[in-house]
Amino acid sequence: AQSVSQHNHHVILSEAASLELGCNYSYGGTVNLFWYVQYPGQHLQLLLKYFSGDPLVKGIKGFEAEFIKSKFSFNLRKPSVQWSDTAEYFCAVNESNAGNMLTFGGGTRLMVKP
Amino acid sequence: DTAVSQTPKYLVTQMGNDKSIKCEQNLGHDTMYWYKQDSKKFLKIMFSYNNKELIINETVPNRFSPKSPDKAHLNLHINSLELGDSAVYFCASGHRGTDTQYFGPGTRLTVL
């Protein structure tokens, strides 16, 4: 069974700082990769996704992620965070032969200080 | 114009009761899902369902059962509720081939 690891459980940054959240997965086959964000008290929203093609994908709100197949990684980045980016961030992986069910990482809680 | 909706938003109940959470999507998706988010924010898939196939995460107790009256609805029924069932339950939907899932607002279940 596949697993997803997010190494940073809590991250605290000041506004304008750069962000990188790590995500590694264990499955060796073909996967689809996602980052979701959950703002306080809200539901999960898709930030970006990777299915194939250019390994550097750009999402909403200035976020991007890079798929590095050799490292089984899909790290999320943003060059300059804002207070409104305070949220929980979840990396997720999907195998097409698993009923499209997503396996989530444990989440990273980001707090941006104004 | 809500894409994926869930009712109720909050549910407080006693141990041993049976309860249902409803989910509806108006996106025309063919597959729906239920996820459980525990107190530590850890998200875990429970079910994947379309009109042809139900896939159950093997760790889900058989007290939990999805019921789909039609393609736009996937309700979650829980029998004999236990304290450990307290969590936020998220419904999601997507097209089986495209893999992107859209989540509902969640139902916070508290079992006393």
PDB file of C-alpha atoms in Angstrom:
ATOM      1  CA  ALA A   1       0.000   0.000   0.000  1.00  0.00           C
ATOM      2  CA  GLN A   2       1.206   3.441  -0.750  1.00  0.00           C
ATOM      3  CA  SER A   3       1.894   6.078   1.867  1.00  0.00           C
ATOM      4  CA  VAL A   4       2.453   9.812   1.812  1.00  0.00           C
ATOM      5  CA  SER A   5       4.766  11.661   4.182  1.00  0.00           C
ATOM      6  CA  GLN A   6       4.809  15.337   4.966  1.00  0.00           C
ATOM      7  CA  HIS A   7       7.871  16.070   6.995  1.00  0.00           C
ATOM      8  CA  ASN A   8       6.906  19.459   8.368  1.00  0.00           C
ATOM      9  CA  HIS A   9       3.985  19.250  10.753  1.00  0.00           C
ATOM     10  CA  HIS A  10       4.031  22.907  11.763  1.00  0.00           C
ATOM     11  CA  VAL A  11       5.628  25.812   9.933  1.00  0.00           C
ATOM     12  CA  ILE A  12       5.680  29.401  11.122  1.00  0.00           C
ATOM     13  CA  LEU A  13       6.777  32.133   8.733  1.00  0.00           C
ATOM     14  CA  SER A  14       6.683  35.881   8.522  1.00  0.00           C
ATOM     15  CA  GLU A  15       4.934  37.554   5.623  1.00  0.00           C
ATOM     16  CA  ALA A  16       7.025  37.745   2.456  1.00  0.00           C
ATOM     17  CA  ALA A  17       9.120  34.739   3.471  1.00  0.00           C
ATOM     18  CA  SER A  18       9.521  31.914   0.990  1.00  0.00           C
ATOM     19  CA  LEU A  19       7.757  28.621   1.578  1.00  0.00           C
ATOM     20  CA  GLU A  20       8.630  25.049   0.759  1.00  0.00           C
ATOM     21  CA  LEU A  21       6.621  22.137   2.129  1.00  0.00           C
ATOM     22  CA  GLY A  22       7.943  18.658   1.635  1.00  0.00           C
ATOM     23  CA  CYS A  23       5.962  15.690   0.378  1.00  0.00           C
ATOM     24  CA  ASN A  24       7.225  12.185  -0.345  1.00  0.00           C
ATOM     25  CA  TYR A  25       5.285   9.110  -1.387  1.00  0.00           C
ATOM     26  CA  SER A  26       6.118   5.444  -1.359  1.00  0.00           C
ATOM     27  CA  TYR A  27       4.381   4.015  -4.422  1.00  0.00           C
ATOM     28  CA  GLY A  28       6.619   2.966  -7.304  1.00  0.00           C
ATOM     29  CA  GLY A  29       4.051   2.930 -10.087  1.00  0.00           C
ATOM     30  CA  THR A  30       2.280   5.669 -11.964  1.00  0.00           C
ATOM     31  CA  VAL A  31       0.637   8.154  -9.653  1.00  0.00           C
ATOM     32  CA  ASN A  32      -1.233  11.415  -9.790  1.00  0.00           C
ATOM     33  CA  LEU A  33      -0.211  14.023  -7.238  1.00  0.00           C
ATOM     34  CA  PHE A  34      -2.172  16.779  -5.551  1.00  0.00           C
ATOM     35  CA  TRP A  35      -1.873  19.543  -3.036  1.00  0.00           C
ATOM     36  CA  TYR A  36      -5.004  20.581  -1.182  1.00  0.00           C
ATOM     37  CA  VAL A  37      -5.430  23.480   1.234  1.00  0.00           C
ATOM     38  CA  GLN A  38      -7.838  23.723   4.146  1.00  0.00           C
ATOM     39  CA  TYR A  39      -8.343  27.237   5.488  1.00  0.00           C
ATOM     40  CA  PRO A  40      -9.526  27.501   9.106  1.00  0.00           C
ATOM     41  CA  GLY A  41     -13.056  26.187   9.401  1.00  0.00           C
ATOM     42  CA  GLN A  42     -13.359  25.463   5.704  1.00  0.00           C
ATOM     43  CA  HIS A  43     -13.337  22.446   3.429  1.00  0.00           C
ATOM     44  CA  LEU A  44     -10.516  21.150   1.304  1.00  0.00           C
ATOM     45  CA  GLN A  45      -9.725  23.055  -1.867  1.00  0.00           C
ATOM     46  CA  LEU A  46      -7.470  21.958  -4.690  1.00  0.00           C
ATOM     47  CA  LEU A  47      -4.296  24.045  -5.005  1.00  0.00           C
ATOM     48  CA  LEU A  48      -2.662  22.202  -7.862  1.00  0.00           C
ATOM     49  CA  LYS A  49      -2.211  18.780  -9.395  1.00  0.00           C
ATOM     50  CA  TYR A  50       0.224  16.783 -11.469  1.00  0.00           C
ATOM     51  CA  PHE A  51      -0.854  14.060 -13.872  1.00  0.00           C
ATOM     52  CA  SER A  52       1.857  14.087 -16.554  1.00  0.00           C
ATOM     53  CA  GLY A  53       4.026  16.405 -18.647  1.00  0.00           C
ATOM     54  CA  ASP A  54       5.977  19.330 -17.223  1.00  0.00           C
ATOM     55  CA  PRO A  55       7.021  18.318 -13.707  1.00  0.00           C
ATOM     56  CA  LEU A  56       6.764  21.914 -12.527  1.00  0.00           C
ATOM     57  CA  VAL A  57       3.114  22.709 -12.062  1.00  0.00           C
ATOM     58  CA  LYS A  58       1.581  26.027 -11.165  1.00  0.00           C
ATOM     59  CA  GLY A  59      -1.554  26.345  -9.110  1.00  0.00           C
ATOM     60  CA  ILE A  60      -3.778  29.002  -7.678  1.00  0.00           C
ATOM     61  CA  LYS A  61      -2.656  31.865  -5.432  1.00  0.00           C
ATOM     62  CA  GLY A  62       0.953  31.780  -6.610  1.00  0.00           C
ATOM     63  CA  PHE A  63       1.690  28.234  -5.481  1.00  0.00           C
ATOM     64  CA  GLU A  64       3.747  25.798  -7.492  1.00  0.00           C
ATOM     65  CA  ALA A  65       5.037  22.272  -6.999  1.00  0.00           C
ATOM     66  CA  GLU A  66       7.750  20.203  -8.586  1.00  0.00           C
ATOM     67  CA  PHE A  67       7.482  16.490  -9.217  1.00  0.00           C
ATOM     68  CA  ILE A  68      10.840  14.751  -8.918  1.00  0.00           C
ATOM     69  CA  LYS A  69      10.259  11.140  -9.847  1.00  0.00           C
ATOM     70  CA  SER A  70      13.693   9.912  -8.760  1.00  0.00           C
ATOM     71  CA  LYS A  71      13.090  11.283  -5.278  1.00  0.00           C
ATOM     72  CA  PHE A  72       9.405  10.308  -5.070  1.00  0.00           C
ATOM     73  CA  SER A  73       8.773  13.908  -4.078  1.00  0.00           C
ATOM     74  CA  PHE A  74       6.220  16.598  -4.851  1.00  0.00           C
ATOM     75  CA  ASN A  75       7.205  19.647  -2.822  1.00  0.00           C
ATOM     76  CA  LEU A  76       5.016  22.718  -2.636  1.00  0.00           C
ATOM     77  CA  ARG A  77       6.549  26.178  -2.973  1.00  0.00           C
ATOM     78  CA  LYS A  78       5.569  29.813  -2.848  1.00  0.00           C
ATOM     79  CA  PRO A  79       8.143  32.605  -3.191  1.00  0.00           C
ATOM     80  CA  SER A  80       6.421  35.064  -0.860  1.00  0.00           C
ATOM     81  CA  VAL A  81       3.706  34.046   1.593  1.00  0.00           C
ATOM     82  CA  GLN A  82       0.885  36.219   2.865  1.00  0.00           C
ATOM     83  CA  TRP A  83      -1.011  36.182   6.124  1.00  0.00           C
ATOM     84  CA  SER A  84      -4.000  34.793   4.217  1.00  0.00           C
ATOM     85  CA  ASP A  85      -1.986  31.658   3.387  1.00  0.00           C
ATOM     86  CA  THR A  86      -2.387  30.519   6.991  1.00  0.00           C
ATOM     87  CA  ALA A  87      -3.983  27.101   6.611  1.00  0.00           C
ATOM     88  CA  GLU A  88      -3.446  23.356   6.687  1.00  0.00           C
ATOM     89  CA  TYR A  89      -1.813  21.933   3.554  1.00  0.00           C
ATOM     90  CA  PHE A  90      -2.266  18.348   2.453  1.00  0.00           C
ATOM     91  CA  CYS A  91      -0.320  16.406  -0.120  1.00  0.00           C
ATOM     92  CA  ALA A  92      -2.220  13.527  -1.724  1.00  0.00           C
ATOM     93  CA  VAL A  93      -1.470  10.696  -4.109  1.00  0.00           C
ATOM     94  CA  ASN A  94      -3.800   8.666  -6.256  1.00  0.00           C
ATOM     95  CA  GLU A  95      -3.341   5.355  -8.013  1.00  0.00           C
ATOM     96  CA  SER A  96      -5.677   4.845 -10.907  1.00  0.00           C
ATOM     97  CA  ASN A  97      -6.176   1.181 -10.080  1.00  0.00           C
ATOM     98  CA  ALA A  98      -7.245   1.949  -6.501  1.00  0.00           C
ATOM     99  CA  GLY A  99     -10.665   3.310  -7.379  1.00  0.00           C
ATOM    100  CA  ASN A 100      -9.209   6.809  -7.613  1.00  0.00           C
ATOM    101  CA  MET A 101      -9.100   7.014  -3.850  1.00  0.00           C
ATOM    102  CA  LEU A 102      -6.700   9.596  -2.531  1.00  0.00           C
ATOM    103  CA  THR A 103      -4.075   8.794   0.072  1.00  0.00           C
ATOM    104  CA  PHE A 104      -3.287  11.901   2.084  1.00  0.00           C
ATOM    105  CA  GLY A 105      -0.209  12.926   3.974  1.00  0.00           C
ATOM    106  CA  GLY A 106      -0.540  13.979   7.581  1.00  0.00           C
ATOM    107  CA  GLY A 107      -0.842  17.652   6.708  1.00  0.00           C
ATOM    108  CA  THR A 108       1.313  20.680   7.441  1.00  0.00           C
ATOM    109  CA  ARG A 109      -0.075  23.525   9.484  1.00  0.00           C
ATOM    110  CA  LEU A 110       1.261  26.824   8.174  1.00  0.00           C
ATOM    111  CA  MET A 111       1.001  29.964  10.230  1.00  0.00           C
ATOM    112  CA  VAL A 112       2.018  33.243   8.626  1.00  0.00           C
ATOM    113  CA  LYS A 113       2.706  36.084  11.018  1.00  0.00           C
ATOM    114  CA  PRO A 114       1.669  39.531   9.805  1.00  0.00           C
TER     115      PRO A 114
ATOM    116  CA  ASP B   1     -24.737  26.763  -6.997  1.00  0.00           C
ATOM    117  CA  THR B   2     -22.977  24.661  -4.345  1.00  0.00           C
ATOM    118  CA  ALA B   3     -20.956  21.926  -6.026  1.00  0.00           C
ATOM    119  CA  VAL B   4     -20.735  19.355  -3.215  1.00  0.00           C
ATOM    120  CA  SER B   5     -23.009  19.809  -0.232  1.00  0.00           C
ATOM    121  CA  GLN B   6     -23.374  17.886   3.009  1.00  0.00           C
ATOM    122  CA  THR B   7     -25.988  17.848   5.724  1.00  0.00           C
ATOM    123  CA  PRO B   8     -25.927  18.289   8.598  1.00  0.00           C
ATOM    124  CA  LYS B   9     -22.929  20.509   9.201  1.00  0.00           C
ATOM    125  CA  TYR B  10     -22.796  19.504  12.859  1.00  0.00           C
ATOM    126  CA  LEU B  11     -24.109  16.311  14.439  1.00  0.00           C
ATOM    127  CA  VAL B  12     -24.007  15.566  18.145  1.00  0.00           C
ATOM    128  CA  THR B  13     -25.334  12.225  19.307  1.00  0.00           C
ATOM    129  CA  GLN B  14     -25.098   9.563  21.981  1.00  0.00           C
ATOM    130  CA  MET B  15     -23.089   6.357  21.828  1.00  0.00           C
ATOM    131  CA  GLY B  16     -25.022   3.467  20.382  1.00  0.00           C
ATOM    132  CA  ASN B  17     -27.237   5.572  18.146  1.00  0.00           C
ATOM    133  CA  ASP B  18     -27.571   5.163  14.377  1.00  0.00           C
ATOM    134  CA  LYS B  19     -27.099   8.255  12.235  1.00  0.00           C
ATOM    135  CA  SER B  20     -26.801   9.282   8.602  1.00  0.00           C
ATOM    136  CA  ILE B  21     -24.929  12.050   6.843  1.00  0.00           C
ATOM    137  CA  LYS B  22     -26.142  13.142   3.443  1.00  0.00           C
ATOM    138  CA  CYS B  23     -24.056  14.224   0.483  1.00  0.00           C
ATOM    139  CA  GLU B  24     -25.136  15.648  -2.826  1.00  0.00           C
ATOM    140  CA  GLN B  25     -23.140  16.817  -5.828  1.00  0.00           C
ATOM    141  CA  ASN B  26     -24.411  18.800  -8.795  1.00  0.00           C
ATOM    142  CA  LEU B  27     -21.262  18.488 -10.895  1.00  0.00           C
ATOM    143  CA  GLY B  28     -22.408  15.499 -12.899  1.00  0.00           C
ATOM    144  CA  HIS B  29     -19.561  13.374 -11.553  1.00  0.00           C
ATOM    145  CA  ASP B  30     -19.746   9.609 -11.742  1.00  0.00           C
ATOM    146  CA  THR B  31     -17.806   8.788  -8.588  1.00  0.00           C
ATOM    147  CA  MET B  32     -18.268   9.851  -4.989  1.00  0.00           C
ATOM    148  CA  TYR B  33     -16.155   9.359  -1.899  1.00  0.00           C
ATOM    149  CA  TRP B  34     -16.232   9.574   1.862  1.00  0.00           C
ATOM    150  CA  TYR B  35     -13.221  10.621   3.935  1.00  0.00           C
ATOM    151  CA  LYS B  36     -12.716  10.826   7.692  1.00  0.00           C
ATOM    152  CA  GLN B  37     -10.583  13.568   9.257  1.00  0.00           C
ATOM    153  CA  ASP B  38      -9.617  12.862  12.847  1.00  0.00           C
ATOM    154  CA  SER B  39      -8.778  15.307  15.628  1.00  0.00           C
ATOM    155  CA  LYS B  40      -5.181  15.502  14.440  1.00  0.00           C
ATOM    156  CA  LYS B  41      -6.364  16.537  10.965  1.00  0.00           C
ATOM    157  CA  PHE B  42      -5.311  13.228   9.457  1.00  0.00           C
ATOM    158  CA  LEU B  43      -7.452  12.433   6.396  1.00  0.00           C
ATOM    159  CA  LYS B  44      -8.319   8.877   5.487  1.00  0.00           C
ATOM    160  CA  ILE B  45     -10.368   7.489   2.627  1.00  0.00           C
ATOM    161  CA  MET B  46     -13.348   5.383   3.656  1.00  0.00           C
ATOM    162  CA  PHE B  47     -15.196   4.586   0.439  1.00  0.00           C
ATOM    163  CA  SER B  48     -15.115   5.122  -3.275  1.00  0.00           C
ATOM    164  CA  TYR B  49     -18.381   4.511  -5.112  1.00  0.00           C
ATOM    165  CA  ASN B  50     -19.870   4.781  -8.544  1.00  0.00           C
ATOM    166  CA  ASN B  51     -22.867   3.038 -10.018  1.00  0.00           C
ATOM    167  CA  LYS B  52     -20.768   0.044 -10.899  1.00  0.00           C
ATOM    168  CA  GLU B  53     -18.356  -0.408  -8.095  1.00  0.00           C
ATOM    169  CA  LEU B  54     -17.984   0.116  -4.365  1.00  0.00           C
ATOM    170  CA  ILE B  55     -14.466   0.105  -3.005  1.00  0.00           C
ATOM    171  CA  ILE B  56     -14.124  -0.034   0.736  1.00  0.00           C
ATOM    172  CA  ASN B  57     -11.034   0.817   2.702  1.00  0.00           C
ATOM    173  CA  GLU B  58     -10.400  -2.391   4.614  1.00  0.00           C
ATOM    174  CA  THR B  59      -9.848  -0.516   7.864  1.00  0.00           C
ATOM    175  CA  VAL B  60     -13.390   0.877   7.924  1.00  0.00           C
ATOM    176  CA  PRO B  61     -15.661  -0.948  10.407  1.00  0.00           C
ATOM    177  CA  ASN B  62     -18.741  -2.564   8.899  1.00  0.00           C
ATOM    178  CA  ARG B  63     -20.868  -0.270  11.071  1.00  0.00           C
ATOM    179  CA  PHE B  64     -20.258   2.270   8.317  1.00  0.00           C
ATOM    180  CA  SER B  65     -22.138   1.846   5.074  1.00  0.00           C
ATOM    181  CA  PRO B  66     -22.559   4.109   2.053  1.00  0.00           C
ATOM    182  CA  LYS B  67     -25.963   4.316   0.441  1.00  0.00           C
ATOM    183  CA  SER B  68     -26.525   5.837  -2.977  1.00  0.00           C
ATOM    184  CA  PRO B  69     -30.114   6.503  -4.029  1.00  0.00           C
ATOM    185  CA  ASP B  70     -28.871   7.973  -7.321  1.00  0.00           C
ATOM    186  CA  LYS B  71     -25.696   9.184  -9.009  1.00  0.00           C
ATOM    187  CA  ALA B  72     -25.841  12.603  -7.378  1.00  0.00           C
ATOM    188  CA  HIS B  73     -26.092  11.340  -3.805  1.00  0.00           C
ATOM    189  CA  LEU B  74     -23.939   9.232  -1.529  1.00  0.00           C
ATOM    190  CA  ASN B  75     -25.110   9.089   2.051  1.00  0.00           C
ATOM    191  CA  LEU B  76     -23.083   7.689   4.912  1.00  0.00           C
ATOM    192  CA  HIS B  77     -24.926   5.584   7.440  1.00  0.00           C
ATOM    193  CA  ILE B  78     -23.324   4.715  10.752  1.00  0.00           C
ATOM    194  CA  ASN B  79     -24.697   2.089  13.121  1.00  0.00           C
ATOM    195  CA  SER B  80     -23.998   1.797  16.844  1.00  0.00           C
ATOM    196  CA  LEU B  81     -21.938   4.944  17.080  1.00  0.00           C
ATOM    197  CA  GLU B  82     -18.799   4.845  19.222  1.00  0.00           C
ATOM    198  CA  LEU B  83     -16.744   7.592  20.835  1.00  0.00           C
ATOM    199  CA  GLY B  84     -13.939   7.009  18.335  1.00  0.00           C
ATOM    200  CA  ASP B  85     -16.265   7.865  15.483  1.00  0.00           C
ATOM    201  CA  SER B  86     -16.070  11.523  16.481  1.00  0.00           C
ATOM    202  CA  ALA B  87     -14.429  13.284  13.547  1.00  0.00           C
ATOM    203  CA  VAL B  88     -15.111  15.474  10.563  1.00  0.00           C
ATOM    204  CA  TYR B  89     -16.471  13.522   7.620  1.00  0.00           C
ATOM    205  CA  PHE B  90     -15.912  14.861   4.122  1.00  0.00           C
ATOM    206  CA  CYS B  91     -17.749  13.851   1.016  1.00  0.00           C
ATOM    207  CA  ALA B  92     -16.051  14.318  -2.350  1.00  0.00           C
ATOM    208  CA  SER B  93     -16.871  13.704  -5.982  1.00  0.00           C
ATOM    209  CA  GLY B  94     -15.003  13.425  -9.237  1.00  0.00           C
ATOM    210  CA  HIS B  95     -14.929  11.837 -12.649  1.00  0.00           C
ATOM    211  CA  ARG B  96     -13.292   8.466 -12.449  1.00  0.00           C
ATOM    212  CA  GLY B  97     -10.959   9.207 -15.337  1.00  0.00           C
ATOM    213  CA  THR B  98      -9.760  12.701 -14.378  1.00  0.00           C
ATOM    214  CA  ASP B  99      -8.883  12.005 -10.757  1.00  0.00           C
ATOM    215  CA  THR B 100      -9.468  15.510  -9.409  1.00  0.00           C
ATOM    216  CA  GLN B 101     -11.853  15.376  -6.488  1.00  0.00           C
ATOM    217  CA  TYR B 102     -13.997  18.199  -5.184  1.00  0.00           C
ATOM    218  CA  PHE B 103     -14.793  18.231  -1.498  1.00  0.00           C
ATOM    219  CA  GLY B 104     -17.872  19.140   0.454  1.00  0.00           C
ATOM    220  CA  PRO B 105     -17.800  21.410   3.519  1.00  0.00           C
ATOM    221  CA  GLY B 106     -17.602  18.537   5.996  1.00  0.00           C
ATOM    222  CA  THR B 107     -19.820  17.257   8.802  1.00  0.00           C
ATOM    223  CA  ARG B 108     -18.462  17.467  12.310  1.00  0.00           C
ATOM    224  CA  LEU B 109     -19.719  14.416  14.203  1.00  0.00           C
ATOM    225  CA  THR B 110     -19.437  14.366  17.987  1.00  0.00           C
ATOM    226  CA  VAL B 111     -20.332  11.191  19.844  1.00  0.00           C
ATOM    227  CA  LEU B 112     -20.989  11.628  23.568  1.00  0.00           C
TER     228      LEU B 112
END
